[in-house]
Short mmCIF file of C-alpha atoms and ligand atoms in Angstrom, two decimals:
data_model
loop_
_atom_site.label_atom_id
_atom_site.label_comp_id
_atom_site.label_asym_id
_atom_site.label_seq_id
_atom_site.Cartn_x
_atom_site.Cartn_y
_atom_site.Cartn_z
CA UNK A 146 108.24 94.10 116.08
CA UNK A 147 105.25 94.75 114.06
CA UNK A 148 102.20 92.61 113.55
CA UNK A 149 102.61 91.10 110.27
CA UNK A 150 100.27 90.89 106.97
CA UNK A 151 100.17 88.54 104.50
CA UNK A 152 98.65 89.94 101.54
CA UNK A 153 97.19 87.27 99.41
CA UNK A 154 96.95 88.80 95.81
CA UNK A 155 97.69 88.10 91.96
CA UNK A 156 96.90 91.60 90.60
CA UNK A 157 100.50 92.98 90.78
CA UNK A 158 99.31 96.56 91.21
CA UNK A 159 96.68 96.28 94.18
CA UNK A 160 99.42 94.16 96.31
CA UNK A 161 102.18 96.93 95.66
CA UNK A 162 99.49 99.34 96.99
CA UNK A 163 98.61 97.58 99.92
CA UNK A 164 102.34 96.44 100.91
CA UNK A 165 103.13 99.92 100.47
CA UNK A 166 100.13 101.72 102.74
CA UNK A 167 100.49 98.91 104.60
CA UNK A 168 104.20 99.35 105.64
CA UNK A 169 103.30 103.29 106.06
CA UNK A 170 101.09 101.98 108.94
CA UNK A 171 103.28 100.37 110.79
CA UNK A 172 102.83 96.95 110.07
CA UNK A 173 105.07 94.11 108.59
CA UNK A 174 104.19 92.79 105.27
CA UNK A 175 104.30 89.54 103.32
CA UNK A 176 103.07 88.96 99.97
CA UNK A 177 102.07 86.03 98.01
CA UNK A 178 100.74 85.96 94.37
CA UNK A 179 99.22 82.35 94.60
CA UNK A 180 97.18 80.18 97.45
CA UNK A 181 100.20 77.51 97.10
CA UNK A 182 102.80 80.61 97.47
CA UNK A 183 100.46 81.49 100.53
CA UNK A 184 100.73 78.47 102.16
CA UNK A 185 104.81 78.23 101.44
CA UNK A 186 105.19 81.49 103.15
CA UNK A 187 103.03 80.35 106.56
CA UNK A 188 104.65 77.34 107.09
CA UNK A 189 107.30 79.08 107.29
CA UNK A 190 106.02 81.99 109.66
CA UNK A 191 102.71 82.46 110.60
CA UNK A 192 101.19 85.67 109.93
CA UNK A 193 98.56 87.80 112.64
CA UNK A 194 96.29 88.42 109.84
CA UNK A 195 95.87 87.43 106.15
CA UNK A 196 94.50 89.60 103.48
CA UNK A 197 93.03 87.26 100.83
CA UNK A 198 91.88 88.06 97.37
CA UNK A 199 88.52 85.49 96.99
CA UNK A 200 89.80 85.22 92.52
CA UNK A 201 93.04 83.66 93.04
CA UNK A 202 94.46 81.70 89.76
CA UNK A 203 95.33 77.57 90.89
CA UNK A 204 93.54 77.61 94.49
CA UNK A 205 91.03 79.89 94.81
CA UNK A 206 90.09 82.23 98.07
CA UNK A 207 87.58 80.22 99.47
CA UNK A 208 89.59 77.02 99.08
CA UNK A 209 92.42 78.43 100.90
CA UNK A 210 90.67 79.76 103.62
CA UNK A 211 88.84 76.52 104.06
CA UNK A 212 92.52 74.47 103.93
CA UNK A 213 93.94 77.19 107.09
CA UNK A 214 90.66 77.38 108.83
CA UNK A 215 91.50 73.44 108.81
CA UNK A 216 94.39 73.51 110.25
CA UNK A 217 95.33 73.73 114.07
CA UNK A 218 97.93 75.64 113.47
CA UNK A 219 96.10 78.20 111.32
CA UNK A 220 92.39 77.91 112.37
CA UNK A 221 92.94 80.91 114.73
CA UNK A 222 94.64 83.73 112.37
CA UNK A 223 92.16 86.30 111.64
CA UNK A 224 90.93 86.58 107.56
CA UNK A 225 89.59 89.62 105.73
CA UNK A 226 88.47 88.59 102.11
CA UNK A 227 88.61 90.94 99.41
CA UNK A 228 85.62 90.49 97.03
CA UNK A 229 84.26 91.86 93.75
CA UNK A 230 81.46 94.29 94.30
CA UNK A 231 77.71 93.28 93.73
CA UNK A 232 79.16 89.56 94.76
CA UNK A 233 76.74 89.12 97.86
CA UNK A 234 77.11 85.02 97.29
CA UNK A 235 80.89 85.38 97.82
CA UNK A 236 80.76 87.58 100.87
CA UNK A 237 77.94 84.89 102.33
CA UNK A 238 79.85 82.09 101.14
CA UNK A 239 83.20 83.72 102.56
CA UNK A 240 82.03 84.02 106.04
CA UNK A 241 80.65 81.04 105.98
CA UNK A 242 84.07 79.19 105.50
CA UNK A 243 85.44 81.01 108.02
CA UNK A 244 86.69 84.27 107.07
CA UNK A 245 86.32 86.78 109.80
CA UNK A 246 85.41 89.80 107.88
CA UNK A 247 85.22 90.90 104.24
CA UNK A 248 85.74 94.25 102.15
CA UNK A 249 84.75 95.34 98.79
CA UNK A 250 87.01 96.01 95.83
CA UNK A 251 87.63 98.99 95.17
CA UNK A 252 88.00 99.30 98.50
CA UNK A 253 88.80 102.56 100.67
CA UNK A 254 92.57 102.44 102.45
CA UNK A 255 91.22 103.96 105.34
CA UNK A 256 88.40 101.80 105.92
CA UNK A 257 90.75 98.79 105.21
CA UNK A 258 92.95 99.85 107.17
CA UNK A 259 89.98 100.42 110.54
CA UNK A 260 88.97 96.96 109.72
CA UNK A 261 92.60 95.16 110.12
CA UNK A 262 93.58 97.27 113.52
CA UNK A 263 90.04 96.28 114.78
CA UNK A 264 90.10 92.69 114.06
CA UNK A 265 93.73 92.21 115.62
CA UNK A 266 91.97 94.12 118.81
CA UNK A 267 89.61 91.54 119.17
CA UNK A 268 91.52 88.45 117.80
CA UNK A 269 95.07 88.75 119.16
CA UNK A 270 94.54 91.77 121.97
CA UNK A 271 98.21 91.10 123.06
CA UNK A 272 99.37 91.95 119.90
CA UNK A 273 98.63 95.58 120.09
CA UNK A 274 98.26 96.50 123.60
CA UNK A 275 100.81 99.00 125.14
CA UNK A 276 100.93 96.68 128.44
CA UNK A 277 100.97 92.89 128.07
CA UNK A 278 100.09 91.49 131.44
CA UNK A 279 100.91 87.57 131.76
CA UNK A 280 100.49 85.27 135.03
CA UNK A 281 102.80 87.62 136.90
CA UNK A 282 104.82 88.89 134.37
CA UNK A 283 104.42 92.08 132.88
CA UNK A 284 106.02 93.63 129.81
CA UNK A 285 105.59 97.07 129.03
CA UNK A 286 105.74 98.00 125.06
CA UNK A 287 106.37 101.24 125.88
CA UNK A 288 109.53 101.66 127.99
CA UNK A 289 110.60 98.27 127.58
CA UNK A 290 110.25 97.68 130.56
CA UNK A 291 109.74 93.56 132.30
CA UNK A 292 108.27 92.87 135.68
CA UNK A 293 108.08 89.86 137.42
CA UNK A 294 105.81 89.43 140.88
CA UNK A 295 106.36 93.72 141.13
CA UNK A 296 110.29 93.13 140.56
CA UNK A 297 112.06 94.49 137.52
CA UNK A 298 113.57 92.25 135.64
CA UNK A 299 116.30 92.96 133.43
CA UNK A 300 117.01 91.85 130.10
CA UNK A 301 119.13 92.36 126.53
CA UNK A 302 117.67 93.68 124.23
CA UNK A 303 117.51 90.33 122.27
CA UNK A 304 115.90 88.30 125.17
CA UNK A 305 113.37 91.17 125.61
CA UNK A 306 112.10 90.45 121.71
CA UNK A 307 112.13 87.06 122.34
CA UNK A 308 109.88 87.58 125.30
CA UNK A 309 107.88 90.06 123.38
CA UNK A 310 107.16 87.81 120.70
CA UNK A 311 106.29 84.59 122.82
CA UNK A 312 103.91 86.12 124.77
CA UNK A 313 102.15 87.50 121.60
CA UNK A 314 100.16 84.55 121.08
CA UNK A 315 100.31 82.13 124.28
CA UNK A 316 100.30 78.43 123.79
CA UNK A 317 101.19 78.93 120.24
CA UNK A 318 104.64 76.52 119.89
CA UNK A 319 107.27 78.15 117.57
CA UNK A 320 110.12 76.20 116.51
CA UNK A 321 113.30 77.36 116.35
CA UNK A 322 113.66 78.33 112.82
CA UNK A 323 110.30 80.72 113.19
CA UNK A 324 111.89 82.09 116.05
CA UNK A 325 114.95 83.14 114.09
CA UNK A 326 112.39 84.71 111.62
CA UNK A 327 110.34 86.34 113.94
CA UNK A 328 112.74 87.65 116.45
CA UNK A 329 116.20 87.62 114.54
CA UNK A 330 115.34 88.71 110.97
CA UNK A 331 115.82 86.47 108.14
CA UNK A 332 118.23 88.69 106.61
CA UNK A 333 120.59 87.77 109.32
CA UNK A 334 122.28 84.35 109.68
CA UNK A 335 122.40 82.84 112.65
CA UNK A 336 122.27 78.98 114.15
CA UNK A 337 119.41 77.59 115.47
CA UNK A 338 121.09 77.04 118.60
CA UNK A 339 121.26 80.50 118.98
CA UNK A 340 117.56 80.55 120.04
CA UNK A 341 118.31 78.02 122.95
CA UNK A 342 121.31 79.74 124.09
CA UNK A 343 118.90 83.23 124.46
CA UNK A 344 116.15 80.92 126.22
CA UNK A 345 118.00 79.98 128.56
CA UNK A 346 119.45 83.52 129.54
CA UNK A 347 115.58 84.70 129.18
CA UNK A 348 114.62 82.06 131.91
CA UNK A 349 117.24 82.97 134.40
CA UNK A 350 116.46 86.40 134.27
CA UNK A 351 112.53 86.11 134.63
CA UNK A 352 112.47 83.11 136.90
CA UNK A 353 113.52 83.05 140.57
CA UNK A 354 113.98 79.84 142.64
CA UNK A 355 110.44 78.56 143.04
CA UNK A 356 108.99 80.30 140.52
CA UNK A 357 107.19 78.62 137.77
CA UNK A 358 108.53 78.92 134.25
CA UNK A 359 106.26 80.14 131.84
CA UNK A 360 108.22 79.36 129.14
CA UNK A 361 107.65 75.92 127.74
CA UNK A 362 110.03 73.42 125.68
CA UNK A 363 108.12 71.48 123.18
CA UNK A 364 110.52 68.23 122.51
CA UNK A 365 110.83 68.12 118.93
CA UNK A 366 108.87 71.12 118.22
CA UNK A 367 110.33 74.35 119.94
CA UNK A 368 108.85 76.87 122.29
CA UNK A 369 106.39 78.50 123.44
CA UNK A 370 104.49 80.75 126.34
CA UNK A 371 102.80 78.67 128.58
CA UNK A 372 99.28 79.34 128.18
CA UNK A 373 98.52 77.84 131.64
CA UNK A 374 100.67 80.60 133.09
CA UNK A 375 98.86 83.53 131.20
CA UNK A 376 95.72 82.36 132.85
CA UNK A 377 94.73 84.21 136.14
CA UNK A 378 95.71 82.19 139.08
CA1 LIG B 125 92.64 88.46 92.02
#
Protein backbone atom coordinates (compact mmCIF):
# COMPACT_ATOMS: atom_id res chain seq x y z
CA UNK A 1 0.00 0.00 0.00
CA UNK A 2 1.33 3.25 -1.04
CA UNK A 3 1.52 6.48 0.88
CA UNK A 4 -1.18 8.54 -0.40
CA UNK A 5 -1.38 12.30 -1.87
CA UNK A 6 -3.98 14.52 -1.90
CA UNK A 7 -3.45 17.00 -4.47
CA UNK A 8 -5.29 20.13 -3.69
CA UNK A 9 -5.73 21.98 -7.12
CA UNK A 10 -8.35 23.89 -9.43
CA UNK A 11 -6.15 24.26 -12.55
CA UNK A 12 -7.33 21.04 -14.32
CA UNK A 13 -4.04 20.64 -16.19
CA UNK A 14 -1.32 20.97 -13.30
CA UNK A 15 -3.44 18.26 -11.12
CA UNK A 16 -3.54 15.75 -14.18
CA UNK A 17 0.26 16.30 -14.24
CA UNK A 18 0.93 15.76 -10.81
CA UNK A 19 -1.64 12.69 -10.33
CA UNK A 20 0.00 11.34 -13.24
CA UNK A 21 4.01 11.74 -12.16
CA UNK A 22 2.76 11.20 -9.06
CA UNK A 23 1.27 7.66 -9.63
CA UNK A 24 4.62 6.95 -11.82
CA UNK A 25 6.37 7.30 -8.40
CA UNK A 26 4.80 5.03 -6.60
CA UNK A 27 2.48 6.79 -4.62
CA UNK A 28 -1.41 6.79 -4.25
CA UNK A 29 -3.23 9.80 -5.36
CA UNK A 30 -6.32 11.80 -4.46
CA UNK A 31 -7.46 14.87 -6.01
CA UNK A 32 -9.68 17.63 -5.05
CA UNK A 33 -10.53 20.79 -7.12
CA UNK A 34 -11.91 22.85 -4.07
CA UNK A 35 -10.86 23.35 -0.13
CA UNK A 36 -14.60 22.06 0.69
CA UNK A 37 -13.95 18.97 -1.87
CA UNK A 38 -10.60 18.69 0.20
CA UNK A 39 -12.03 18.40 3.31
CA UNK A 40 -14.98 15.81 1.92
CA UNK A 41 -12.28 13.57 0.74
CA UNK A 42 -10.22 13.53 4.39
CA UNK A 43 -12.95 12.87 6.40
CA UNK A 44 -13.31 10.25 4.65
CA UNK A 45 -9.55 8.98 4.58
CA UNK A 46 -6.83 10.78 5.75
CA UNK A 47 -4.09 11.40 3.49
CA UNK A 48 0.11 11.16 4.54
CA UNK A 49 0.65 14.34 2.81
CA UNK A 50 -1.39 17.12 1.11
CA UNK A 51 -0.32 19.09 -1.84
CA UNK A 52 -2.16 22.44 -1.63
CA UNK A 53 -2.48 25.10 -4.23
CA UNK A 54 -2.33 28.61 -1.83
CA UNK A 55 -5.26 30.35 -5.01
CA UNK A 56 -8.02 28.05 -4.43
CA UNK A 57 -11.63 29.48 -5.67
CA UNK A 58 -14.40 29.36 -2.28
CA UNK A 59 -11.69 28.59 0.59
CA UNK A 60 -8.52 29.63 -0.11
CA UNK A 61 -4.96 27.74 0.72
CA UNK A 62 -4.15 29.40 3.71
CA UNK A 63 -7.66 29.05 5.14
CA UNK A 64 -7.63 25.42 4.65
CA UNK A 65 -4.49 24.76 6.03
CA UNK A 66 -5.33 26.83 9.04
CA UNK A 67 -8.96 24.72 9.41
CA UNK A 68 -6.61 21.01 9.30
CA UNK A 69 -3.74 22.40 11.20
CA UNK A 70 -6.86 22.92 13.68
CA UNK A 71 -7.92 19.87 13.86
CA UNK A 72 -6.64 16.86 16.04
CA UNK A 73 -7.20 14.69 13.64
CA UNK A 74 -5.36 16.59 10.89
CA UNK A 75 -2.85 18.86 12.77
CA UNK A 76 -0.15 16.19 12.16
CA UNK A 77 -0.34 15.46 8.18
CA UNK A 78 2.53 17.02 6.56
CA UNK A 79 1.64 20.26 3.93
CA UNK A 80 3.65 21.47 0.95
CA UNK A 81 2.03 24.73 -0.50
CA UNK A 82 2.31 25.53 -3.98
CA UNK A 83 2.75 29.32 -4.49
CA UNK A 84 3.02 31.88 -7.31
CA UNK A 85 6.57 32.96 -7.89
CA UNK A 86 7.90 36.43 -6.59
CA UNK A 87 5.02 35.80 -3.71
CA UNK A 88 7.56 35.94 -0.68
CA UNK A 89 4.36 37.19 1.66
CA UNK A 90 2.56 33.92 0.79
CA UNK A 91 5.46 31.58 1.37
CA UNK A 92 6.01 33.64 4.95
CA UNK A 93 2.47 33.71 5.57
CA UNK A 94 2.17 29.87 4.53
CA UNK A 95 4.63 28.62 6.98
CA UNK A 96 3.45 30.56 9.36
CA UNK A 97 -0.05 28.81 9.42
CA UNK A 98 1.45 25.76 9.52
CA UNK A 99 2.44 24.42 6.30
CA UNK A 100 5.55 22.37 6.51
CA UNK A 101 7.24 23.31 3.37
CA UNK A 102 6.47 25.27 0.20
CA UNK A 103 7.45 25.13 -3.66
CA UNK A 104 7.27 27.53 -6.42
CA UNK A 105 5.05 27.37 -9.48
CA UNK A 106 6.36 26.42 -12.14
CA UNK A 107 7.82 24.10 -10.20
CA UNK A 108 10.47 21.27 -11.19
CA UNK A 109 8.92 17.41 -10.88
CA UNK A 110 12.01 16.30 -9.62
CA UNK A 111 12.54 18.71 -7.01
CA UNK A 112 8.82 18.23 -6.02
CA UNK A 113 9.06 15.11 -6.00
CA UNK A 114 12.72 15.20 -3.34
CA UNK A 115 10.67 17.46 -1.25
CA UNK A 116 7.46 15.00 -0.69
CA UNK A 117 9.79 11.65 -0.10
CA UNK A 118 11.82 13.87 2.36
CA UNK A 119 9.09 15.30 4.33
CA UNK A 120 7.27 11.77 4.78
CA UNK A 121 11.02 10.68 6.07
CA UNK A 122 10.89 12.99 8.71
CA UNK A 123 7.08 13.26 9.41
CA UNK A 124 5.74 9.69 9.20
CA UNK A 125 9.32 7.56 9.15
CA UNK A 126 7.14 4.35 9.40
CA UNK A 127 5.61 5.08 6.38
CA UNK A 128 8.55 4.47 4.20
CA UNK A 129 10.94 2.42 6.03
CA UNK A 130 11.75 -1.14 4.69
CA UNK A 131 11.60 -2.49 8.48
CA UNK A 132 8.90 -1.20 10.83
CA UNK A 133 10.00 -2.11 14.30
CA UNK A 134 7.05 -1.77 17.01
CA UNK A 135 7.23 -2.71 20.91
CA UNK A 136 8.23 -6.24 19.96
CA UNK A 137 6.73 -6.65 16.85
CA UNK A 138 8.42 -6.40 13.74
CA UNK A 139 7.12 -6.26 10.19
CA UNK A 140 9.33 -6.47 7.40
CA UNK A 141 8.08 -4.52 4.03
CA UNK A 142 10.22 -6.43 2.19
CA UNK A 143 9.53 -10.17 2.51
CA UNK A 144 6.46 -9.75 4.28
CA UNK A 145 7.60 -11.07 6.79
CA UNK A 146 5.95 -10.51 10.94
CA UNK A 147 7.87 -11.18 14.09
CA UNK A 148 6.76 -11.19 17.39
CA UNK A 149 9.38 -11.38 20.62
CA UNK A 150 12.01 -13.19 17.68
CA UNK A 151 9.01 -15.65 16.69
CA UNK A 152 7.49 -15.59 13.23
CA UNK A 153 4.26 -14.98 13.11
CA UNK A 154 2.10 -15.94 10.42
CA UNK A 155 -0.54 -14.20 8.74
CA UNK A 156 -3.07 -13.85 5.42
CA UNK A 157 -2.34 -11.79 3.34
CA UNK A 158 -5.33 -9.53 4.36
CA UNK A 159 -4.42 -9.44 8.15
CA UNK A 160 -0.80 -8.62 7.13
CA UNK A 161 -2.25 -5.16 5.31
CA UNK A 162 -4.23 -4.57 8.07
CA UNK A 163 -1.22 -4.76 10.29
CA UNK A 164 0.78 -2.85 7.81
CA UNK A 165 -1.47 -0.06 7.74
CA UNK A 166 -2.14 0.29 11.62
CA UNK A 167 1.17 0.49 12.50
CA UNK A 168 1.73 3.27 9.87
CA UNK A 169 0.74 5.94 12.07
CA UNK A 170 0.48 4.65 15.86
CA UNK A 171 -2.20 6.03 18.08
CA UNK A 172 -3.98 7.29 15.10
CA UNK A 173 -7.81 5.59 15.63
CA UNK A 174 -9.34 4.50 12.25
CA UNK A 175 -12.82 3.54 12.14
CA UNK A 176 -14.04 0.90 10.39
CA UNK A 177 -15.17 2.42 7.25
CA UNK A 178 -11.40 4.04 6.73
CA UNK A 179 -10.18 0.76 7.30
CA UNK A 180 -12.19 -0.70 4.45
CA UNK A 181 -10.71 2.22 2.37
CA UNK A 182 -7.36 1.93 3.35
CA UNK A 183 -6.83 -1.74 3.52
CA UNK A 184 -9.78 -3.22 1.34
CA UNK A 185 -10.12 -0.78 -1.60
CA UNK A 186 -13.15 1.16 -2.09
CA UNK A 187 -13.81 -0.40 -5.28
CA UNK A 188 -14.64 -3.50 -3.44
CA UNK A 189 -17.76 -3.99 -1.27
CA UNK A 190 -17.52 -5.40 1.74
CA UNK A 191 -19.34 -5.06 5.45
CA UNK A 192 -17.94 -3.27 8.05
CA UNK A 193 -17.94 -6.21 10.11
CA UNK A 194 -15.57 -7.57 7.93
CA UNK A 195 -12.84 -5.42 9.58
CA UNK A 196 -13.68 -6.96 13.10
CA UNK A 197 -13.84 -10.39 11.90
CA UNK A 198 -9.91 -9.81 10.38
CA UNK A 199 -9.00 -8.10 13.87
CA UNK A 200 -9.70 -10.59 15.62
CA UNK A 201 -7.78 -13.29 13.47
CA UNK A 202 -4.84 -10.50 13.42
CA UNK A 203 -4.80 -10.61 17.34
CA UNK A 204 -4.66 -14.33 17.71
CA UNK A 205 -1.97 -14.65 15.46
CA UNK A 206 0.36 -11.81 16.93
CA UNK A 207 -0.59 -12.22 20.55
CA UNK A 208 0.37 -15.16 22.79
CA UNK A 209 -1.12 -15.79 26.29
CA UNK A 210 0.34 -12.97 28.36
CA UNK A 211 1.24 -10.91 25.84
CA UNK A 212 0.00 -7.45 25.60
CA UNK A 213 -2.18 -6.47 22.67
CA UNK A 214 -1.07 -3.70 20.79
CA UNK A 215 -3.97 -3.37 18.99
CA UNK A 216 -6.52 -1.11 20.56
CA UNK A 217 -10.54 -0.97 20.28
CA UNK A 218 -11.79 2.50 20.41
CA UNK A 219 -15.69 2.03 21.57
CA UNK A 220 -17.54 3.93 19.15
CA UNK A 221 -14.69 4.96 17.12
CA UNK A 222 -12.65 1.91 15.67
CA UNK A 223 -9.04 0.90 15.91
CA UNK A 224 -5.97 1.61 16.20
CA UNK A 225 -2.05 0.69 17.11
CA UNK A 226 -1.42 1.25 20.50
CA UNK A 227 0.97 3.95 20.68
CA UNK A 228 1.97 2.93 24.25
CA UNK A 229 3.15 -0.35 22.77
CA UNK A 230 5.35 1.28 19.95
CA UNK A 231 7.20 3.01 22.69
CA UNK A 232 10.48 1.29 23.89
CA UNK A 233 9.85 -0.59 27.02
CA1 LIG B 1 -5.04 27.56 -8.32
Amino acid sequence: MPATILVVEDEEDISILLRYNLEAEGFGVQTAETGHEALEHIQHQLPDLILLDWMLPEVSGIELCRRLRAREETAQIPIIMLTARGEEEERIRGLATGADDYIVKPFSLPELIARIRALLRRASPNLVTASLKLGDLELDRTTHRVRRANRDVHLGPTEYRLLEYLMRHPGRVYSREQLLDGVWGNEVYVDERTVDVHIGRLRRAINRARETDPIRTVRGAGYAFDERFAQPA
